[in-house]
PDB file of C-alpha atoms in Angstrom:
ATOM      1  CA  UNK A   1      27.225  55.885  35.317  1.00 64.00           C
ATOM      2  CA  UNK A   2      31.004  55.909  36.897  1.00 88.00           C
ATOM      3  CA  UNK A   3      32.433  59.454  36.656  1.00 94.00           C
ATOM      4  CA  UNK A   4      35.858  57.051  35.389  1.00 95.00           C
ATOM      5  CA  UNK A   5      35.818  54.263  34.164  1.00 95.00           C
ATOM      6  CA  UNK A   6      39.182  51.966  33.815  1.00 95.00           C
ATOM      7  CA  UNK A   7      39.062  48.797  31.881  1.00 95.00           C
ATOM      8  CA  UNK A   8      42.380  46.269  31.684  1.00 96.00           C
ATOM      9  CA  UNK A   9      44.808  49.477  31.616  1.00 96.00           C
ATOM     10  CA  UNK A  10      48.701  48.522  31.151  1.00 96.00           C
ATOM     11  CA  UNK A  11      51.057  50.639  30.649  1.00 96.00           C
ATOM     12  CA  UNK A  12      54.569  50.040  29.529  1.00 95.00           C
ATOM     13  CA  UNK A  13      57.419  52.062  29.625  1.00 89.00           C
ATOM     14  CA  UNK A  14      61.060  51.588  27.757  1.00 89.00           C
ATOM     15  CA  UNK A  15      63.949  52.171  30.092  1.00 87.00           C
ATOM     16  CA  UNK A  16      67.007  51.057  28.019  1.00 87.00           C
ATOM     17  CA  UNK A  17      67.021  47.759  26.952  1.00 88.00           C
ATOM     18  CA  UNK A  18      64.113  46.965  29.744  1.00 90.00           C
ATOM     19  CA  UNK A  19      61.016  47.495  29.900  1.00 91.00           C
ATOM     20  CA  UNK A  20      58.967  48.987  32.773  1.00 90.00           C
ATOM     21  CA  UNK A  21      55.703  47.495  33.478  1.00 93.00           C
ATOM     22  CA  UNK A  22      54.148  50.420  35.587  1.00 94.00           C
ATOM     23  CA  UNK A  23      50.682  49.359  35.444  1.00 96.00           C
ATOM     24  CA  UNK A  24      49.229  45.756  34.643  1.00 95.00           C
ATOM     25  CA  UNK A  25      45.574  44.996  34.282  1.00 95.00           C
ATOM     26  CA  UNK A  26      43.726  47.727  35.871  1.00 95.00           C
ATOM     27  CA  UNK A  27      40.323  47.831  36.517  1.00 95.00           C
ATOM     28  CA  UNK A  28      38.220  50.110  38.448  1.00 94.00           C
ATOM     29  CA  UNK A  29      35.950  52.774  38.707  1.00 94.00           C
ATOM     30  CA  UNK A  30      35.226  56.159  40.455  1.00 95.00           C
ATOM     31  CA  UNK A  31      31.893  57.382  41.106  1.00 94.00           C
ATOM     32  CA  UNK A  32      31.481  60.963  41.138  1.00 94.00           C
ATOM     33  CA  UNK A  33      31.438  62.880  44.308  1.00 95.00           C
ATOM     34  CA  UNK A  34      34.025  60.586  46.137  1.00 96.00           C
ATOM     35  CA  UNK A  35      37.196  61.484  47.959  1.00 96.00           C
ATOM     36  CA  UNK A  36      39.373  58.772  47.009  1.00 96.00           C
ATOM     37  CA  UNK A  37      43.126  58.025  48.040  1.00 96.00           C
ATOM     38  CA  UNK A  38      45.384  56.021  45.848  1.00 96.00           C
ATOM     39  CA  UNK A  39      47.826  54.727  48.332  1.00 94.00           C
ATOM     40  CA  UNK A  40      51.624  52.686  47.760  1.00 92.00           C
ATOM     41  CA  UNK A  41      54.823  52.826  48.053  1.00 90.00           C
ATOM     42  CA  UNK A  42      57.350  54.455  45.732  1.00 88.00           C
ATOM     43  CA  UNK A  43      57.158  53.123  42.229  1.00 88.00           C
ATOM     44  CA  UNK A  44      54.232  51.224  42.790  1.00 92.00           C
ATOM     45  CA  UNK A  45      52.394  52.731  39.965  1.00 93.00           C
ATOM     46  CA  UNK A  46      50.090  55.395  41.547  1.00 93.00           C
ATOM     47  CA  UNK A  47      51.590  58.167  39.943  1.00 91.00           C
ATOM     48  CA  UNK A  48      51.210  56.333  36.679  1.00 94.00           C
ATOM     49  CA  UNK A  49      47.736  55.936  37.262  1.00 95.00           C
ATOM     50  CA  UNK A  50      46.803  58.832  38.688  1.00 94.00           C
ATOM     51  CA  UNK A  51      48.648  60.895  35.566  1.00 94.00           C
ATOM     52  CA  UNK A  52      46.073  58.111  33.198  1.00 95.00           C
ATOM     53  CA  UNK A  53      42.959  59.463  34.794  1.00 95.00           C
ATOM     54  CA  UNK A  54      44.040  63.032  33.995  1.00 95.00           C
ATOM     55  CA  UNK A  55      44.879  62.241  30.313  1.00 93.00           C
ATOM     56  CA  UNK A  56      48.871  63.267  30.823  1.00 93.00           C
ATOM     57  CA  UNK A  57      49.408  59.997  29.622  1.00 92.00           C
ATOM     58  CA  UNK A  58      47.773  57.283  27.866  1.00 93.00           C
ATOM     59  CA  UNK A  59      47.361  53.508  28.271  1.00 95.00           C
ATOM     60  CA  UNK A  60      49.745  50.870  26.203  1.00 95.00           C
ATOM     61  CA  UNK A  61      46.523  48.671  26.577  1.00 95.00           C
ATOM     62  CA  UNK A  62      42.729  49.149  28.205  1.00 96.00           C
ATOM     63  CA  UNK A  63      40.453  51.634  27.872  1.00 95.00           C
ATOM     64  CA  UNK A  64      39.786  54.964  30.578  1.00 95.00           C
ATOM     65  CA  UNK A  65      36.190  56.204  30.207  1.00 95.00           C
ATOM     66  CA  UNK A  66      35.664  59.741  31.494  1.00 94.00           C
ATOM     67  CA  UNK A  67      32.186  60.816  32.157  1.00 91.00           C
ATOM     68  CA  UNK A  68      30.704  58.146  29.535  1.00 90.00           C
ATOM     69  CA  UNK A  69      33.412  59.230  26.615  1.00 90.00           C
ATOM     70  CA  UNK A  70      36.126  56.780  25.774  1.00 92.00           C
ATOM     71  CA  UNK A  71      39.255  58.379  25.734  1.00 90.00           C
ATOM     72  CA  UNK A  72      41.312  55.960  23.740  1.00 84.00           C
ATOM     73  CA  UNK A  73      42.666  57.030  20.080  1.00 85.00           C
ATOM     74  CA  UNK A  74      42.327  60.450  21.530  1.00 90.00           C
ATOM     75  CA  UNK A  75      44.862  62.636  20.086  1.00 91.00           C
ATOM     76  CA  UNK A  76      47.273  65.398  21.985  1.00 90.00           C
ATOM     77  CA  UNK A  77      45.231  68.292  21.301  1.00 92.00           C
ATOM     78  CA  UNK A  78      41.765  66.296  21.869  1.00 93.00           C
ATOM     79  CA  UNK A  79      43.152  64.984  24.885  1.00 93.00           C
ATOM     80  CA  UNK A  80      44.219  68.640  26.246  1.00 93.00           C
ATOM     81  CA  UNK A  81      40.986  69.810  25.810  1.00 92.00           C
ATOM     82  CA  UNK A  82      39.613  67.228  28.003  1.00 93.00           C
ATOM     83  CA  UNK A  83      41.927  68.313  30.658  1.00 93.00           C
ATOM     84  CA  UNK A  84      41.279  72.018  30.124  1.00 93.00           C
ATOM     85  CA  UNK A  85      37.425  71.188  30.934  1.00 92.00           C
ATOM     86  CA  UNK A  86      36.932  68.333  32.705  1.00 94.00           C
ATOM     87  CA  UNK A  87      40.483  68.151  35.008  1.00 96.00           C
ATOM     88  CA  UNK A  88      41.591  70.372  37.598  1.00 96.00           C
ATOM     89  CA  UNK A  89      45.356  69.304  39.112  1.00 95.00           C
ATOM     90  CA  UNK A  90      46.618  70.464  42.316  1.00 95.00           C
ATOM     91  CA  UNK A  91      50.586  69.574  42.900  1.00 90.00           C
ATOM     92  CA  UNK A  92      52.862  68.781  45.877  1.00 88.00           C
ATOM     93  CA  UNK A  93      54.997  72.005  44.489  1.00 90.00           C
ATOM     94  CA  UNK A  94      51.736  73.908  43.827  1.00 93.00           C
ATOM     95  CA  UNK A  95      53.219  75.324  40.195  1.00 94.00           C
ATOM     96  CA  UNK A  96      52.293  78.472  40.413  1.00 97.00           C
ATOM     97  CA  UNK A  97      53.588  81.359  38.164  1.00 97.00           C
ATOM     98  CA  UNK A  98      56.208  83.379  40.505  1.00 97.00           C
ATOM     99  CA  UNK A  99      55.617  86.657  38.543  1.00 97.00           C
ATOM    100  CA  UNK A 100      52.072  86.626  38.945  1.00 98.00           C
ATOM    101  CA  UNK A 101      49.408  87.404  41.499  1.00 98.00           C
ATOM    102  CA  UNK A 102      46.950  84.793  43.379  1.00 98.00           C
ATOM    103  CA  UNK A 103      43.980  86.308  41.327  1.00 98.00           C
ATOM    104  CA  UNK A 104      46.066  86.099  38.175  1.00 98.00           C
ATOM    105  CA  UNK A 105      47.173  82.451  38.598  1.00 98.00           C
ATOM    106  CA  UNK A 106      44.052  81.304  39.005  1.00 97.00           C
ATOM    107  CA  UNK A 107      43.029  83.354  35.957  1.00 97.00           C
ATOM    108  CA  UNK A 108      45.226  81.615  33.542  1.00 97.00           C
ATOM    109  CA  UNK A 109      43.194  78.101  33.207  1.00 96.00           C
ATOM    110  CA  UNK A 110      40.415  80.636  31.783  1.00 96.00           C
ATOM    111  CA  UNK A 111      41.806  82.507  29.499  1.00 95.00           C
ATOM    112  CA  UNK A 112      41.297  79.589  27.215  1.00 92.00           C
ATOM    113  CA  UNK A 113      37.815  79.616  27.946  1.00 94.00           C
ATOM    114  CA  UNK A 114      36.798  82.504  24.994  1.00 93.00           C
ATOM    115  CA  UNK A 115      32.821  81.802  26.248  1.00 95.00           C
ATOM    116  CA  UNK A 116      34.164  83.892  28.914  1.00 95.00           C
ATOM    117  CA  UNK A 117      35.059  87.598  28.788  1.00 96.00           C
ATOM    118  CA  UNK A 118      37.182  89.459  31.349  1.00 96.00           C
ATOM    119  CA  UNK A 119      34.127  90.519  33.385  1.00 97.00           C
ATOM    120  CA  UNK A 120      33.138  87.036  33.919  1.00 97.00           C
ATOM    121  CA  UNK A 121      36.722  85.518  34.333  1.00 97.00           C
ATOM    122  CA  UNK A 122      37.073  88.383  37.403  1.00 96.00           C
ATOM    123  CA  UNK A 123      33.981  87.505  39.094  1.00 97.00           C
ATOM    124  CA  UNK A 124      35.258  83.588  38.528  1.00 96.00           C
ATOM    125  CA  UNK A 125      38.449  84.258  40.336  1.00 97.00           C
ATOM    126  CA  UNK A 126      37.069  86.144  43.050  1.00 97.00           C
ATOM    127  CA  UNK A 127      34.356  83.690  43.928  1.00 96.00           C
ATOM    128  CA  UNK A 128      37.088  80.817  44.221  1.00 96.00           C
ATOM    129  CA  UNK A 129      39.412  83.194  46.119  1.00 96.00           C
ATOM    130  CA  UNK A 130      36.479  83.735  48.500  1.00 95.00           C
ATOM    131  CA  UNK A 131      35.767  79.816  48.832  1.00 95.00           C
ATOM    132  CA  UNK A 132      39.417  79.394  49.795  1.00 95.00           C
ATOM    133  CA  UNK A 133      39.604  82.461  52.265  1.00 94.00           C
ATOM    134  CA  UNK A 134      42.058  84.268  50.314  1.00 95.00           C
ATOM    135  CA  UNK A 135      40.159  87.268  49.455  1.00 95.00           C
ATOM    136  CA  UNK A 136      42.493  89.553  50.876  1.00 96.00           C
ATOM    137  CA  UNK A 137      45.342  88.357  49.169  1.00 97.00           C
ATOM    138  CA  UNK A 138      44.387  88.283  45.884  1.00 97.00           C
ATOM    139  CA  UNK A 139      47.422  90.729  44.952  1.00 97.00           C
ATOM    140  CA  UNK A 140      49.867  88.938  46.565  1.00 98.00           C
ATOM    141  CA  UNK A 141      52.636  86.793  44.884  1.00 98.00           C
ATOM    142  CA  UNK A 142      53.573  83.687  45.420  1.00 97.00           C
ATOM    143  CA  UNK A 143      56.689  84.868  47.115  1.00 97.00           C
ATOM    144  CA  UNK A 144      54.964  86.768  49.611  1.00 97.00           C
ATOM    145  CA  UNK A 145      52.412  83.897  50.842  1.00 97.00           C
ATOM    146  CA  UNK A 146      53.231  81.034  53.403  1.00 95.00           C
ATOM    147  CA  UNK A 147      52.550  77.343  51.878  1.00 94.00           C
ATOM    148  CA  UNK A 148      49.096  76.884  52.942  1.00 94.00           C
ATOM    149  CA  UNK A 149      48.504  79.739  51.503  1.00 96.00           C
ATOM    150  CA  UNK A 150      50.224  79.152  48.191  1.00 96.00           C
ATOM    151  CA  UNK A 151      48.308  75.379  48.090  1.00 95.00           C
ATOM    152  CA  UNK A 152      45.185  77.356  48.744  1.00 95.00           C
ATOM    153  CA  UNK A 153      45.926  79.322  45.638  1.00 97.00           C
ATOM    154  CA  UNK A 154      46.291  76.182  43.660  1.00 96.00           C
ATOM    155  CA  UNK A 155      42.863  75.146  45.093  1.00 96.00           C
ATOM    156  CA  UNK A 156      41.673  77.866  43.828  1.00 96.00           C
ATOM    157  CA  UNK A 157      43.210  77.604  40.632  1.00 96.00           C
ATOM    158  CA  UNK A 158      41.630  74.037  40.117  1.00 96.00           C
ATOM    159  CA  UNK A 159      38.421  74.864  41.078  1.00 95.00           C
ATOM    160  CA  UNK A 160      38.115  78.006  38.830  1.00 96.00           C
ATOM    161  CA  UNK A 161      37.425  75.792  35.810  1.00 95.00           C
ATOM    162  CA  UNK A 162      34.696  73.771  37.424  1.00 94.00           C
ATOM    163  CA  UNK A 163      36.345  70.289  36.880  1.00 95.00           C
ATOM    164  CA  UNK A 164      34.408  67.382  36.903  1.00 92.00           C
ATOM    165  CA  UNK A 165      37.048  65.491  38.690  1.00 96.00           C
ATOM    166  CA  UNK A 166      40.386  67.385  40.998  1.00 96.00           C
ATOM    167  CA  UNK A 167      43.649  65.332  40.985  1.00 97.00           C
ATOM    168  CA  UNK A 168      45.676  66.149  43.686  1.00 95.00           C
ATOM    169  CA  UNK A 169      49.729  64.146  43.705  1.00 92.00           C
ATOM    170  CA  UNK A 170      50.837  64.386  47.289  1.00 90.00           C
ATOM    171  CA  UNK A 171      49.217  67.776  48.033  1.00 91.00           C
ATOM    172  CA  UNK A 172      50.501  67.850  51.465  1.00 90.00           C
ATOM    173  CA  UNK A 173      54.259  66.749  51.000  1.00 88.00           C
ATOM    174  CA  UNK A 174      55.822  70.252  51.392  1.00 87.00           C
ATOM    175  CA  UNK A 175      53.310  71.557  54.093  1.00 90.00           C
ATOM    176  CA  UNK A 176      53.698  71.568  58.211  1.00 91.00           C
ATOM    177  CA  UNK A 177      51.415  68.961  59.967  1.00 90.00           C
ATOM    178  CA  UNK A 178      49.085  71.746  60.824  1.00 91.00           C
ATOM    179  CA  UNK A 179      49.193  73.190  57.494  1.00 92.00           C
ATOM    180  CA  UNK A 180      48.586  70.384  55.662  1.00 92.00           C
ATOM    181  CA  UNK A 181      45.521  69.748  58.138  1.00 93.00           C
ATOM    182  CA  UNK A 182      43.910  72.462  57.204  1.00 93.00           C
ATOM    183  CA  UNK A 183      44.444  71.702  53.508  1.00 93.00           C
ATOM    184  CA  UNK A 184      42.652  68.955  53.919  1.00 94.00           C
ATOM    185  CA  UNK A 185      39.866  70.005  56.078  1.00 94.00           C
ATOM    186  CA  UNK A 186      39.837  72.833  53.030  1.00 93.00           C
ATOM    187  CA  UNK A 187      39.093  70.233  50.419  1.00 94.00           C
ATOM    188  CA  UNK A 188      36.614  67.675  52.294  1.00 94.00           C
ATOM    189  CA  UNK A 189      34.458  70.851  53.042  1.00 94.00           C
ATOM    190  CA  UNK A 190      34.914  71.379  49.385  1.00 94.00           C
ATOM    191  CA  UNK A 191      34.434  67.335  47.915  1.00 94.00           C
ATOM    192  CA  UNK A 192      30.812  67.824  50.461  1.00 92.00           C
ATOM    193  CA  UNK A 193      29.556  71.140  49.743  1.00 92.00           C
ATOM    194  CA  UNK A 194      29.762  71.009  45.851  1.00 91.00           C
ATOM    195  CA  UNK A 195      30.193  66.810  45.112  1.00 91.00           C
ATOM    196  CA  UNK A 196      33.406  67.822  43.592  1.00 93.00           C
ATOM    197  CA  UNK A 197      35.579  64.567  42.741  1.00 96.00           C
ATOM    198  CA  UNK A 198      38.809  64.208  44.520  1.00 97.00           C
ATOM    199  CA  UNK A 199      41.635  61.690  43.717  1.00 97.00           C
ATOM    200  CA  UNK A 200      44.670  61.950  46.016  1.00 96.00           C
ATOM    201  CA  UNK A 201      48.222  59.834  45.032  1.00 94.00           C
ATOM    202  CA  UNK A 202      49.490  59.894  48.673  1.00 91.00           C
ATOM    203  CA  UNK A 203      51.508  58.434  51.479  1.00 86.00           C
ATOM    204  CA  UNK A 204      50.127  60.977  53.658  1.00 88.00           C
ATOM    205  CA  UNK A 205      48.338  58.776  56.592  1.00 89.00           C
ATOM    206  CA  UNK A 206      46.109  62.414  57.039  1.00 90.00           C
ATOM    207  CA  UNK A 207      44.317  62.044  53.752  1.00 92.00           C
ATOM    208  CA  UNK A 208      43.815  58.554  54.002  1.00 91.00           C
ATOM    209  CA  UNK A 209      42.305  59.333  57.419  1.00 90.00           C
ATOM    210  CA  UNK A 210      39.972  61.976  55.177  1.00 92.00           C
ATOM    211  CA  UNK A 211      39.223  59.593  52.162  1.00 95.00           C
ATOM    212  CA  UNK A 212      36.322  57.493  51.925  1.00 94.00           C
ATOM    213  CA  UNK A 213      37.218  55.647  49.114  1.00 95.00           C
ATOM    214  CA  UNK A 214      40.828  53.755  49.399  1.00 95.00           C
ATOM    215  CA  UNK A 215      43.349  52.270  46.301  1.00 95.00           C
ATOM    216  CA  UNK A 216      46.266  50.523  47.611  1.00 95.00           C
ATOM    217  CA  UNK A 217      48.317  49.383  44.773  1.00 95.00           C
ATOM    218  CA  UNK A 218      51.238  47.534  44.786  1.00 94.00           C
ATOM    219  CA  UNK A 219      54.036  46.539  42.209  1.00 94.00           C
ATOM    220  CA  UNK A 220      51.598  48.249  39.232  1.00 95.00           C
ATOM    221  CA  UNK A 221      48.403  45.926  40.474  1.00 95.00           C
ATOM    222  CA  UNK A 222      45.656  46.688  42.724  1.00 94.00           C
ATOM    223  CA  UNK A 223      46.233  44.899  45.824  1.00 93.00           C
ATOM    224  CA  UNK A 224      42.676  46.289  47.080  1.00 92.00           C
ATOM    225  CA  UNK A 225      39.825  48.461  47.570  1.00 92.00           C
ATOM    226  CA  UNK A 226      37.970  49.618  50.285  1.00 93.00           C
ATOM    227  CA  UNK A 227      34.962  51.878  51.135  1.00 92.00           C
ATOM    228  CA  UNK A 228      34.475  53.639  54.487  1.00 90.00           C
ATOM    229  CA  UNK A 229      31.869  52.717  56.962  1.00 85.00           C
ATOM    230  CA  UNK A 230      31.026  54.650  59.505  1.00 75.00           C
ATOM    231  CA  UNK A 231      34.505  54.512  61.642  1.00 72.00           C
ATOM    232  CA  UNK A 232      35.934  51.775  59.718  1.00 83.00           C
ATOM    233  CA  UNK A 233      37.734  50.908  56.050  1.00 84.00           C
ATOM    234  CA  UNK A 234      35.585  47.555  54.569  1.00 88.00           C
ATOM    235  CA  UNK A 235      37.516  45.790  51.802  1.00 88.00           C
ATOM    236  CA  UNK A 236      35.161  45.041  48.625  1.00 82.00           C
ATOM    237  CA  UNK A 237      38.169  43.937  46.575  1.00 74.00           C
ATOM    238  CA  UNK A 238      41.222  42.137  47.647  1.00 69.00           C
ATOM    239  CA  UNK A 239      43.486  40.344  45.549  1.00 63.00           C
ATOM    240  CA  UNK A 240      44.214  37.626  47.929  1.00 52.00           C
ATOM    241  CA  UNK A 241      40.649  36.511  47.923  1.00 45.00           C
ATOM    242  CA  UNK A 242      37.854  36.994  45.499  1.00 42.00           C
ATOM    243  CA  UNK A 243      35.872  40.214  44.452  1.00 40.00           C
ATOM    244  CA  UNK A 244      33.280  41.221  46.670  1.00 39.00           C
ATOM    245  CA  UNK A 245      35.414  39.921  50.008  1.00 36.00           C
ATOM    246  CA  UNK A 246      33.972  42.310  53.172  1.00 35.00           C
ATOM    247  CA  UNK A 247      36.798  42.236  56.032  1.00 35.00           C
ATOM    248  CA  UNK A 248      36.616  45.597  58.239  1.00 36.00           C
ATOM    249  CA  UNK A 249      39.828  47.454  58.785  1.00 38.00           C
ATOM    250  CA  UNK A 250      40.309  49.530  61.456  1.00 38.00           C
ATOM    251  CA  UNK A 251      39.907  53.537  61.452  1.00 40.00           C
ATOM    252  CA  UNK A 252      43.621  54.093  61.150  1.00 40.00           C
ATOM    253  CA  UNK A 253      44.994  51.255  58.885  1.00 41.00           C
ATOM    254  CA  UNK A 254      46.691  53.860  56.795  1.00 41.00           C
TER     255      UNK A 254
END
């Protein structure tokens, strides 16, 4: 069974006396354990799509499957729940409270979680601070950490609630090239050691280089899909030619 499902998703928006057509006819799925880039230009629709899968918005038409539960007629509240368990987000801004700590912004996901008392939340925090080797700087506010560091924290942060799925929108927009390097490194070790899904909206040639799953989308349609191989991208889907099309790519089509 997919870890998401996405079945003929459209989504509309009103702009005026226009309207937008962000997203037309969607289909696909993502298997769990992947590390999967969403790749297109500005206004394509990624963002769109990528805000679908983590129930911040829902579908004019279609249906979006999450771990075998069908999400549609969902309301608000039901739908925030979802996120609260299943979802972790990690942003190009990283979000993070200013006027708290590391350990206490990646705290505040679980202090919805009443299973857990503040024993258990502590020993959460610190064993996520630990997989992102910020241990030390657990007290430390966001003002006094570089960006790596501060991404690291949202890492953290997304992780704490052990999501069944990580959604990260152009994590490494505001970071140096080495920086953002490491980011990434971070997160593969991550998407291998645990099977954690990861779902990257991106430009960044980097984490396509990382991915081995690939979304180019174009104009609100998927333009194609392709699965790594060894040292090179092989298109399954393509729109220009019928499903199940194998061309290879080459390592740094990006």
């Amino acid at each position: 069974m997919s870890l998401i499902q996405i079945d003929n998703v459209s989504k509309h928006y009103r702009l005026g006396d226009q309207v937008v057509h962000a997203l037309q006819d969607v289909s696909m799925t993502i298997e769990e354990g992947v590390f999967m880039a969403i790749a297109g230009p500005s206004g394509s629709g990624k963002s769109t799509l990528l805000n679908l899968i983590g129930c911040v918005d829902t579908p004019t038409s279609g249906r979006i499957l999450l771990n075998g539960r069908q999400l549609t007629g969902y309301s608000a509240n039901q739908l925030a729940g979802v996120r609260a368990r299943m979802i972790g987000f990690i942003f190009q801004t990283f979000n993070l409270f200013p006027v708290l700590s590391a350990e206490e912004n990646v705290e505040y996901p679980l202090l919805q979680f009443r299973e857990l008392n503040a024993a258990q939340r502590r020993e959460r925090v610190a064993t996520f601070l630990r997989v992102v080797e910020l241990e030390r700087y657990a007290r430390h506010r966001p003002n006094e950490l570089s960006g790596g560091q501060r991404q690291r924290v949202a890492i953290a942060r997304a992780l704490a609630t052990k999501p069944k799925i990580i959604l990260a929108d152009e994590p490494t927009a505001n970071l140096d090239h080495k920086t953002g390097e490491g980011i990434l490194e971070l997160m593969k070790r991550i998407n291998r050691a645990s099977r954690t899904t990861f779902v990257f909206s991106t430009h960044d040639r980097k984490v396509i280089a990382k991915a081995d799953r690939l979304i180019r989308i174009e104009d609100g349609r998927i333009d194609s899909l392709a699965l790594r191989t060894a040292s090179q991208w092989v298109v399954v889907k393509n729109e220009e030619g019928p499903a199940g099309e194998s061309a290879a790519m080459g390592k740094e089509n990006g």
